[in-house]
Amino acid sequence: MNIFTSELVGTAILILLGNGVVANVVLNKTKGNNSGWIVITFGWAMAVFVGVFISSKASGAHLNPAVTLALAYLGKIDASLIASYIGGQMLGAMLGSLLVWLSYKQHYTQTDDTAAKLATFSTGPAIRSTAHNLITEAIGTFVLIFAVLFIIAPANSLGALDALPVAFIVLAIGISLGGPTGYAINPARDLGPRIMHAILPIGKKGSSDWAYSWIPVVGPIIGALAAAMIFKHYMM
């Protein structure tokens, strides 16, 4: 696989399994209905593991524009490849959301809660506050990127098995920092599925909450670049 295809496939699997566990928990009449936040955080961690493991060899398994931008800042990938990475990530996230919707289509019909339906696509704040929500997303992404930079360092890297510690990091972020905003920590993970929520024929789906949509994009980019800057000047 080339970089674009690898990122598309890996991100599609990430979103299929990640938003899939959210759908299983929050939509009506599923086998996992109301099984809770811990199930969601573990499901997302395993989604990261599978997506990263699949695409690590071909593209390094960024699956996240924040990762791509941080590595480009550090000179670990050529800037000319950014469009291929992010293009694959965005389309993969949209494809993954489409597959979640197809898998749970009957359950969307059985669910009247529009916020629950949106949650199976994108994130939203528990308490809406622009500054605090932005800071939370930046902090969570800072932790992700800072830890990932240590994991992929030549002295520490396990190759494809780097997927496992990355999954544990995402699990830790979800359990510890996910409460305020739902821990998008990935612009493609939020924006791609939100676009799909807007265009798919989901009955009684409500708003896609575009007023909030920039926070899970800008916050992770700020956090990622801050992590890369600190890593470059103090750790390299």
PDB file of C-alpha atoms in Angstrom:
ATOM      1  CA  MET A   1       0.000   0.000   0.000  1.00  0.00           C
ATOM      2  CA  ASN A   2       1.107   3.569  -0.622  1.00  0.00           C
ATOM      3  CA  ILE A   3       0.857   6.260   2.042  1.00  0.00           C
ATOM      4  CA  PHE A   4      -2.584   7.531   1.003  1.00  0.00           C
ATOM      5  CA  THR A   5      -4.137   4.069   0.852  1.00  0.00           C
ATOM      6  CA  SER A   6      -2.497   2.952   4.077  1.00  0.00           C
ATOM      7  CA  GLU A   7      -3.772   5.986   5.973  1.00  0.00           C
ATOM      8  CA  LEU A   8      -7.226   5.602   4.445  1.00  0.00           C
ATOM      9  CA  VAL A   9      -7.525   1.937   5.426  1.00  0.00           C
ATOM     10  CA  GLY A  10      -6.020   2.388   8.880  1.00  0.00           C
ATOM     11  CA  THR A  11      -8.178   5.396   9.704  1.00  0.00           C
ATOM     12  CA  ALA A  12     -11.314   3.684   8.360  1.00  0.00           C
ATOM     13  CA  ILE A  13     -10.687   0.742  10.702  1.00  0.00           C
ATOM     14  CA  LEU A  14      -9.943   3.134  13.576  1.00  0.00           C
ATOM     15  CA  ILE A  15     -13.260   4.944  13.118  1.00  0.00           C
ATOM     16  CA  LEU A  16     -15.273   1.816  12.361  1.00  0.00           C
ATOM     17  CA  LEU A  17     -14.224   0.207  15.644  1.00  0.00           C
ATOM     18  CA  GLY A  18     -14.010   3.442  17.665  1.00  0.00           C
ATOM     19  CA  ASN A  19     -17.319   4.989  16.680  1.00  0.00           C
ATOM     20  CA  GLY A  20     -18.695   1.465  16.508  1.00  0.00           C
ATOM     21  CA  VAL A  21     -18.229   0.998  20.243  1.00  0.00           C
ATOM     22  CA  VAL A  22     -19.913   4.358  20.885  1.00  0.00           C
ATOM     23  CA  ALA A  23     -22.872   3.262  18.754  1.00  0.00           C
ATOM     24  CA  ASN A  24     -23.050  -0.030  20.637  1.00  0.00           C
ATOM     25  CA  VAL A  25     -23.205   1.793  23.979  1.00  0.00           C
ATOM     26  CA  VAL A  26     -25.492   4.752  23.246  1.00  0.00           C
ATOM     27  CA  LEU A  27     -27.974   3.596  20.591  1.00  0.00           C
ATOM     28  CA  ASN A  28     -31.187   1.857  21.620  1.00  0.00           C
ATOM     29  CA  LYS A  29     -31.728  -1.916  21.540  1.00  0.00           C
ATOM     30  CA  THR A  30     -28.076  -2.870  20.971  1.00  0.00           C
ATOM     31  CA  LYS A  31     -26.441  -5.708  22.879  1.00  0.00           C
ATOM     32  CA  GLY A  32     -24.094  -3.193  24.531  1.00  0.00           C
ATOM     33  CA  ASN A  33     -26.616  -0.455  25.335  1.00  0.00           C
ATOM     34  CA  ASN A  34     -25.726   1.567  28.455  1.00  0.00           C
ATOM     35  CA  SER A  35     -22.537  -0.417  29.114  1.00  0.00           C
ATOM     36  CA  GLY A  36     -20.741   2.812  29.936  1.00  0.00           C
ATOM     37  CA  TRP A  37     -17.691   4.997  29.563  1.00  0.00           C
ATOM     38  CA  ILE A  38     -15.158   2.295  30.419  1.00  0.00           C
ATOM     39  CA  VAL A  39     -16.384   0.166  27.524  1.00  0.00           C
ATOM     40  CA  ILE A  40     -16.071   3.155  25.191  1.00  0.00           C
ATOM     41  CA  THR A  41     -12.520   3.963  26.296  1.00  0.00           C
ATOM     42  CA  PHE A  42     -11.388   0.342  25.975  1.00  0.00           C
ATOM     43  CA  GLY A  43     -13.097   0.055  22.604  1.00  0.00           C
ATOM     44  CA  TRP A  44     -11.328   3.157  21.308  1.00  0.00           C
ATOM     45  CA  ALA A  45      -7.989   1.899  22.602  1.00  0.00           C
ATOM     46  CA  MET A  46      -8.437  -1.385  20.734  1.00  0.00           C
ATOM     47  CA  ALA A  47      -9.544   0.548  17.637  1.00  0.00           C
ATOM     48  CA  VAL A  48      -6.253   2.445  17.768  1.00  0.00           C
ATOM     49  CA  PHE A  49      -4.308  -0.793  18.182  1.00  0.00           C
ATOM     50  CA  VAL A  50      -5.903  -2.431  15.136  1.00  0.00           C
ATOM     51  CA  GLY A  51      -5.693   0.653  12.911  1.00  0.00           C
ATOM     52  CA  VAL A  52      -2.065   1.360  13.799  1.00  0.00           C
ATOM     53  CA  PHE A  53      -1.000  -2.274  13.471  1.00  0.00           C
ATOM     54  CA  ILE A  54      -2.550  -2.571   9.997  1.00  0.00           C
ATOM     55  CA  SER A  55      -1.022   0.581   8.557  1.00  0.00           C
ATOM     56  CA  SER A  56       2.281   0.873  10.425  1.00  0.00           C
ATOM     57  CA  LYS A  57       4.450  -0.767   7.786  1.00  0.00           C
ATOM     58  CA  ALA A  58       3.251   1.215   4.771  1.00  0.00           C
ATOM     59  CA  SER A  59       2.816   4.714   6.200  1.00  0.00           C
ATOM     60  CA  GLY A  60       3.937   4.692   9.819  1.00  0.00           C
ATOM     61  CA  ALA A  61       0.267   4.722  10.884  1.00  0.00           C
ATOM     62  CA  HIS A  62      -0.282   8.385  11.644  1.00  0.00           C
ATOM     63  CA  LEU A  63      -4.103   8.103  11.297  1.00  0.00           C
ATOM     64  CA  ASN A  64      -4.292  11.611  12.715  1.00  0.00           C
ATOM     65  CA  PRO A  65      -3.432  14.995  11.151  1.00  0.00           C
ATOM     66  CA  ALA A  66      -2.024  16.126  14.509  1.00  0.00           C
ATOM     67  CA  VAL A  67       0.536  13.314  14.344  1.00  0.00           C
ATOM     68  CA  THR A  68       1.363  14.146  10.728  1.00  0.00           C
ATOM     69  CA  LEU A  69       1.882  17.848  11.441  1.00  0.00           C
ATOM     70  CA  ALA A  70       4.018  17.150  14.509  1.00  0.00           C
ATOM     71  CA  LEU A  71       6.276  14.766  12.561  1.00  0.00           C
ATOM     72  CA  ALA A  72       6.511  17.213   9.663  1.00  0.00           C
ATOM     73  CA  TYR A  73       7.558  19.969  12.086  1.00  0.00           C
ATOM     74  CA  LEU A  74      10.284  17.679  13.430  1.00  0.00           C
ATOM     75  CA  GLY A  75      11.460  16.831   9.916  1.00  0.00           C
ATOM     76  CA  LYS A  76      10.571  13.155  10.277  1.00  0.00           C
ATOM     77  CA  ILE A  77       8.432  13.245   7.127  1.00  0.00           C
ATOM     78  CA  ASP A  78       8.772  15.435   4.042  1.00  0.00           C
ATOM     79  CA  ALA A  79       6.304  18.308   3.873  1.00  0.00           C
ATOM     80  CA  SER A  80       5.318  17.217   0.365  1.00  0.00           C
ATOM     81  CA  LEU A  81       3.684  14.105   1.893  1.00  0.00           C
ATOM     82  CA  ILE A  82       1.358  15.990   4.245  1.00  0.00           C
ATOM     83  CA  ALA A  83      -1.488  16.150   1.724  1.00  0.00           C
ATOM     84  CA  SER A  84      -1.326  12.391   1.081  1.00  0.00           C
ATOM     85  CA  TYR A  85      -1.396  11.640   4.792  1.00  0.00           C
ATOM     86  CA  ILE A  86      -4.219  14.002   5.705  1.00  0.00           C
ATOM     87  CA  GLY A  87      -6.243  13.236   2.577  1.00  0.00           C
ATOM     88  CA  GLY A  88      -6.153   9.523   3.391  1.00  0.00           C
ATOM     89  CA  GLN A  89      -7.021  10.182   7.012  1.00  0.00           C
ATOM     90  CA  MET A  90     -10.040  12.345   6.198  1.00  0.00           C
ATOM     91  CA  LEU A  91     -11.481   9.991   3.603  1.00  0.00           C
ATOM     92  CA  GLY A  92     -10.780   7.013   5.830  1.00  0.00           C
ATOM     93  CA  ALA A  93     -12.618   8.650   8.728  1.00  0.00           C
ATOM     94  CA  MET A  94     -15.607   9.324   6.483  1.00  0.00           C
ATOM     95  CA  LEU A  95     -15.592   5.742   5.190  1.00  0.00           C
ATOM     96  CA  GLY A  96     -15.358   4.342   8.712  1.00  0.00           C
ATOM     97  CA  SER A  97     -18.371   6.398   9.794  1.00  0.00           C
ATOM     98  CA  LEU A  98     -20.354   5.225   6.805  1.00  0.00           C
ATOM     99  CA  LEU A  99     -19.664   1.616   7.834  1.00  0.00           C
ATOM    100  CA  VAL A 100     -20.753   2.316  11.424  1.00  0.00           C
ATOM    101  CA  TRP A 101     -24.013   3.781  10.147  1.00  0.00           C
ATOM    102  CA  LEU A 102     -24.616   0.761   7.907  1.00  0.00           C
ATOM    103  CA  SER A 103     -23.872  -1.631  10.759  1.00  0.00           C
ATOM    104  CA  TYR A 104     -26.226   0.108  13.207  1.00  0.00           C
ATOM    105  CA  LYS A 105     -28.808   1.485  10.771  1.00  0.00           C
ATOM    106  CA  GLN A 106     -31.769  -0.210  12.488  1.00  0.00           C
ATOM    107  CA  HIS A 107     -30.638   1.115  15.864  1.00  0.00           C
ATOM    108  CA  TYR A 108     -30.436   4.690  14.603  1.00  0.00           C
ATOM    109  CA  THR A 109     -34.075   4.282  13.608  1.00  0.00           C
ATOM    110  CA  GLN A 110     -34.915   3.061  17.115  1.00  0.00           C
ATOM    111  CA  THR A 111     -33.118   5.987  18.826  1.00  0.00           C
ATOM    112  CA  ASP A 112     -34.809   9.368  19.311  1.00  0.00           C
ATOM    113  CA  ASP A 113     -31.966  11.044  21.214  1.00  0.00           C
ATOM    114  CA  THR A 114     -30.276  13.320  18.654  1.00  0.00           C
ATOM    115  CA  ALA A 115     -27.251  13.924  20.917  1.00  0.00           C
ATOM    116  CA  ALA A 116     -26.672  10.177  21.160  1.00  0.00           C
ATOM    117  CA  LYS A 117     -26.805   9.858  17.388  1.00  0.00           C
ATOM    118  CA  LEU A 118     -24.277  12.668  16.948  1.00  0.00           C
ATOM    119  CA  ALA A 119     -22.012  11.080  19.579  1.00  0.00           C
ATOM    120  CA  THR A 120     -21.614   8.036  17.331  1.00  0.00           C
ATOM    121  CA  PHE A 121     -20.010  10.339  14.759  1.00  0.00           C
ATOM    122  CA  SER A 122     -18.236  13.190  16.547  1.00  0.00           C
ATOM    123  CA  THR A 123     -17.378  14.567  19.954  1.00  0.00           C
ATOM    124  CA  GLY A 124     -19.058  17.246  22.028  1.00  0.00           C
ATOM    125  CA  PRO A 125     -18.428  18.985  25.350  1.00  0.00           C
ATOM    126  CA  ALA A 126     -19.984  17.931  28.643  1.00  0.00           C
ATOM    127  CA  ILE A 127     -19.984  21.616  29.640  1.00  0.00           C
ATOM    128  CA  ARG A 128     -19.803  24.010  26.711  1.00  0.00           C
ATOM    129  CA  SER A 129     -17.009  26.557  27.161  1.00  0.00           C
ATOM    130  CA  THR A 130     -14.893  27.534  24.169  1.00  0.00           C
ATOM    131  CA  ALA A 131     -11.688  28.293  26.071  1.00  0.00           C
ATOM    132  CA  HIS A 132     -11.853  25.314  28.412  1.00  0.00           C
ATOM    133  CA  ASN A 133     -12.886  22.877  25.688  1.00  0.00           C
ATOM    134  CA  LEU A 134     -10.024  24.074  23.472  1.00  0.00           C
ATOM    135  CA  ILE A 135      -7.519  23.747  26.320  1.00  0.00           C
ATOM    136  CA  THR A 136      -8.739  20.246  27.174  1.00  0.00           C
ATOM    137  CA  GLU A 137      -8.302  19.052  23.581  1.00  0.00           C
ATOM    138  CA  ALA A 138      -4.859  20.645  23.399  1.00  0.00           C
ATOM    139  CA  ILE A 139      -3.746  19.005  26.664  1.00  0.00           C
ATOM    140  CA  GLY A 140      -5.000  15.565  25.673  1.00  0.00           C
ATOM    141  CA  THR A 141      -3.303  15.750  22.287  1.00  0.00           C
ATOM    142  CA  PHE A 142      -0.100  17.051  23.861  1.00  0.00           C
ATOM    143  CA  VAL A 143       0.043  13.900  26.003  1.00  0.00           C
ATOM    144  CA  LEU A 144      -0.636  11.690  22.983  1.00  0.00           C
ATOM    145  CA  ILE A 145       1.991  13.252  20.729  1.00  0.00           C
ATOM    146  CA  PHE A 146       4.635  13.660  23.421  1.00  0.00           C
ATOM    147  CA  ALA A 147       4.333   9.992  24.381  1.00  0.00           C
ATOM    148  CA  VAL A 148       4.235   8.802  20.766  1.00  0.00           C
ATOM    149  CA  LEU A 149       7.465  10.664  19.998  1.00  0.00           C
ATOM    150  CA  PHE A 150       9.223   8.653  22.704  1.00  0.00           C
ATOM    151  CA  ILE A 151       7.661   5.390  21.527  1.00  0.00           C
ATOM    152  CA  ILE A 152       8.807   5.799  17.919  1.00  0.00           C
ATOM    153  CA  ALA A 153      12.336   6.867  18.860  1.00  0.00           C
ATOM    154  CA  PRO A 154      14.787   4.354  17.359  1.00  0.00           C
ATOM    155  CA  ALA A 155      15.971   3.203  20.787  1.00  0.00           C
ATOM    156  CA  ASN A 156      12.420   2.407  21.908  1.00  0.00           C
ATOM    157  CA  SER A 157      10.511   1.426  18.773  1.00  0.00           C
ATOM    158  CA  LEU A 158       9.024  -2.055  18.494  1.00  0.00           C
ATOM    159  CA  GLY A 159       7.983  -1.640  14.864  1.00  0.00           C
ATOM    160  CA  ALA A 160       4.376  -2.691  14.264  1.00  0.00           C
ATOM    161  CA  LEU A 161       4.075  -3.552  17.954  1.00  0.00           C
ATOM    162  CA  ASP A 162       4.299   0.180  18.720  1.00  0.00           C
ATOM    163  CA  ALA A 163       0.546  -0.111  18.191  1.00  0.00           C
ATOM    164  CA  LEU A 164       0.183  -1.599  21.671  1.00  0.00           C
ATOM    165  CA  PRO A 165       1.741   1.201  23.770  1.00  0.00           C
ATOM    166  CA  VAL A 166      -0.043   3.787  21.608  1.00  0.00           C
ATOM    167  CA  ALA A 167      -3.327   2.046  22.380  1.00  0.00           C
ATOM    168  CA  PHE A 168      -2.536   2.174  26.105  1.00  0.00           C
ATOM    169  CA  ILE A 169      -1.825   5.904  25.838  1.00  0.00           C
ATOM    170  CA  VAL A 170      -5.199   6.508  24.190  1.00  0.00           C
ATOM    171  CA  LEU A 171      -6.856   4.392  26.891  1.00  0.00           C
ATOM    172  CA  ALA A 172      -5.180   6.465  29.607  1.00  0.00           C
ATOM    173  CA  ILE A 173      -6.200   9.738  27.949  1.00  0.00           C
ATOM    174  CA  GLY A 174      -9.787   8.580  27.579  1.00  0.00           C
ATOM    175  CA  ILE A 175     -10.129   7.453  31.174  1.00  0.00           C
ATOM    176  CA  SER A 176      -8.294  10.418  32.684  1.00  0.00           C
ATOM    177  CA  LEU A 177      -8.943  13.374  30.360  1.00  0.00           C
ATOM    178  CA  GLY A 178     -11.884  12.320  28.199  1.00  0.00           C
ATOM    179  CA  GLY A 179     -14.671  13.561  30.437  1.00  0.00           C
ATOM    180  CA  PRO A 180     -14.844  17.246  29.456  1.00  0.00           C
ATOM    181  CA  THR A 181     -14.905  16.907  25.631  1.00  0.00           C
ATOM    182  CA  GLY A 182     -14.923  13.223  24.679  1.00  0.00           C
ATOM    183  CA  TYR A 183     -11.205  13.360  23.744  1.00  0.00           C
ATOM    184  CA  ALA A 184     -11.206  13.802  19.985  1.00  0.00           C
ATOM    185  CA  ILE A 185      -7.393  14.348  20.037  1.00  0.00           C
ATOM    186  CA  ASN A 186      -7.551  13.881  16.256  1.00  0.00           C
ATOM    187  CA  PRO A 187      -8.974  16.400  13.760  1.00  0.00           C
ATOM    188  CA  ALA A 188      -9.841  13.742  11.150  1.00  0.00           C
ATOM    189  CA  ARG A 189     -11.528  11.529  13.741  1.00  0.00           C
ATOM    190  CA  ASP A 190     -13.983  14.341  14.505  1.00  0.00           C
ATOM    191  CA  LEU A 191     -14.355  16.337  11.290  1.00  0.00           C
ATOM    192  CA  GLY A 192     -14.681  13.448   8.823  1.00  0.00           C
ATOM    193  CA  PRO A 193     -17.457  11.694  10.759  1.00  0.00           C
ATOM    194  CA  ARG A 194     -19.205  15.019  11.476  1.00  0.00           C
ATOM    195  CA  ILE A 195     -19.398  15.611   7.721  1.00  0.00           C
ATOM    196  CA  MET A 196     -20.939  12.154   7.334  1.00  0.00           C
ATOM    197  CA  HIS A 197     -23.486  12.923  10.057  1.00  0.00           C
ATOM    198  CA  ALA A 198     -24.486  15.996   8.068  1.00  0.00           C
ATOM    199  CA  ILE A 199     -24.912  14.214   4.732  1.00  0.00           C
ATOM    200  CA  LEU A 200     -26.193  10.718   5.619  1.00  0.00           C
ATOM    201  CA  PRO A 201     -29.965  10.143   5.587  1.00  0.00           C
ATOM    202  CA  ILE A 202     -30.273   9.561   9.332  1.00  0.00           C
ATOM    203  CA  GLY A 203     -33.840  10.055  10.497  1.00  0.00           C
ATOM    204  CA  LYS A 204     -34.423  12.737  13.157  1.00  0.00           C
ATOM    205  CA  LYS A 205     -30.684  13.319  13.498  1.00  0.00           C
ATOM    206  CA  GLY A 206     -30.704  16.924  14.675  1.00  0.00           C
ATOM    207  CA  SER A 207     -27.823  19.362  14.325  1.00  0.00           C
ATOM    208  CA  SER A 208     -24.253  18.400  13.426  1.00  0.00           C
ATOM    209  CA  ASP A 209     -23.101  21.127  15.874  1.00  0.00           C
ATOM    210  CA  TRP A 210     -20.870  22.996  13.448  1.00  0.00           C
ATOM    211  CA  ALA A 211     -20.446  25.801  15.980  1.00  0.00           C
ATOM    212  CA  TYR A 212     -18.315  23.425  18.069  1.00  0.00           C
ATOM    213  CA  SER A 213     -16.635  21.609  15.189  1.00  0.00           C
ATOM    214  CA  TRP A 214     -13.503  23.779  14.984  1.00  0.00           C
ATOM    215  CA  ILE A 215     -12.430  22.992  18.569  1.00  0.00           C
ATOM    216  CA  PRO A 216     -11.605  19.285  17.935  1.00  0.00           C
ATOM    217  CA  VAL A 217      -9.571  20.463  14.936  1.00  0.00           C
ATOM    218  CA  VAL A 218      -7.684  23.453  16.304  1.00  0.00           C
ATOM    219  CA  GLY A 219      -7.163  22.129  19.853  1.00  0.00           C
ATOM    220  CA  PRO A 220      -5.365  18.950  18.750  1.00  0.00           C
ATOM    221  CA  ILE A 221      -3.174  20.872  16.299  1.00  0.00           C
ATOM    222  CA  ILE A 222      -2.118  23.291  19.056  1.00  0.00           C
ATOM    223  CA  GLY A 223      -1.374  20.437  21.440  1.00  0.00           C
ATOM    224  CA  ALA A 224       0.531  18.447  18.823  1.00  0.00           C
ATOM    225  CA  LEU A 225       2.772  21.320  17.765  1.00  0.00           C
ATOM    226  CA  ALA A 226       3.444  22.255  21.394  1.00  0.00           C
ATOM    227  CA  ALA A 227       4.511  18.670  22.098  1.00  0.00           C
ATOM    228  CA  ALA A 228       6.739  18.612  19.019  1.00  0.00           C
ATOM    229  CA  MET A 229       8.385  21.920  19.947  1.00  0.00           C
ATOM    230  CA  ILE A 230       9.157  20.829  23.494  1.00  0.00           C
ATOM    231  CA  PHE A 231      10.393  17.448  22.306  1.00  0.00           C
ATOM    232  CA  LYS A 232      12.670  19.086  19.724  1.00  0.00           C
ATOM    233  CA  HIS A 233      14.232  21.632  22.048  1.00  0.00           C
ATOM    234  CA  TYR A 234      14.559  19.600  25.231  1.00  0.00           C
ATOM    235  CA  MET A 235      14.478  15.886  24.340  1.00  0.00           C
ATOM    236  CA  MET A 236      16.197  15.447  20.979  1.00  0.00           C
TER     237      MET A 236
END
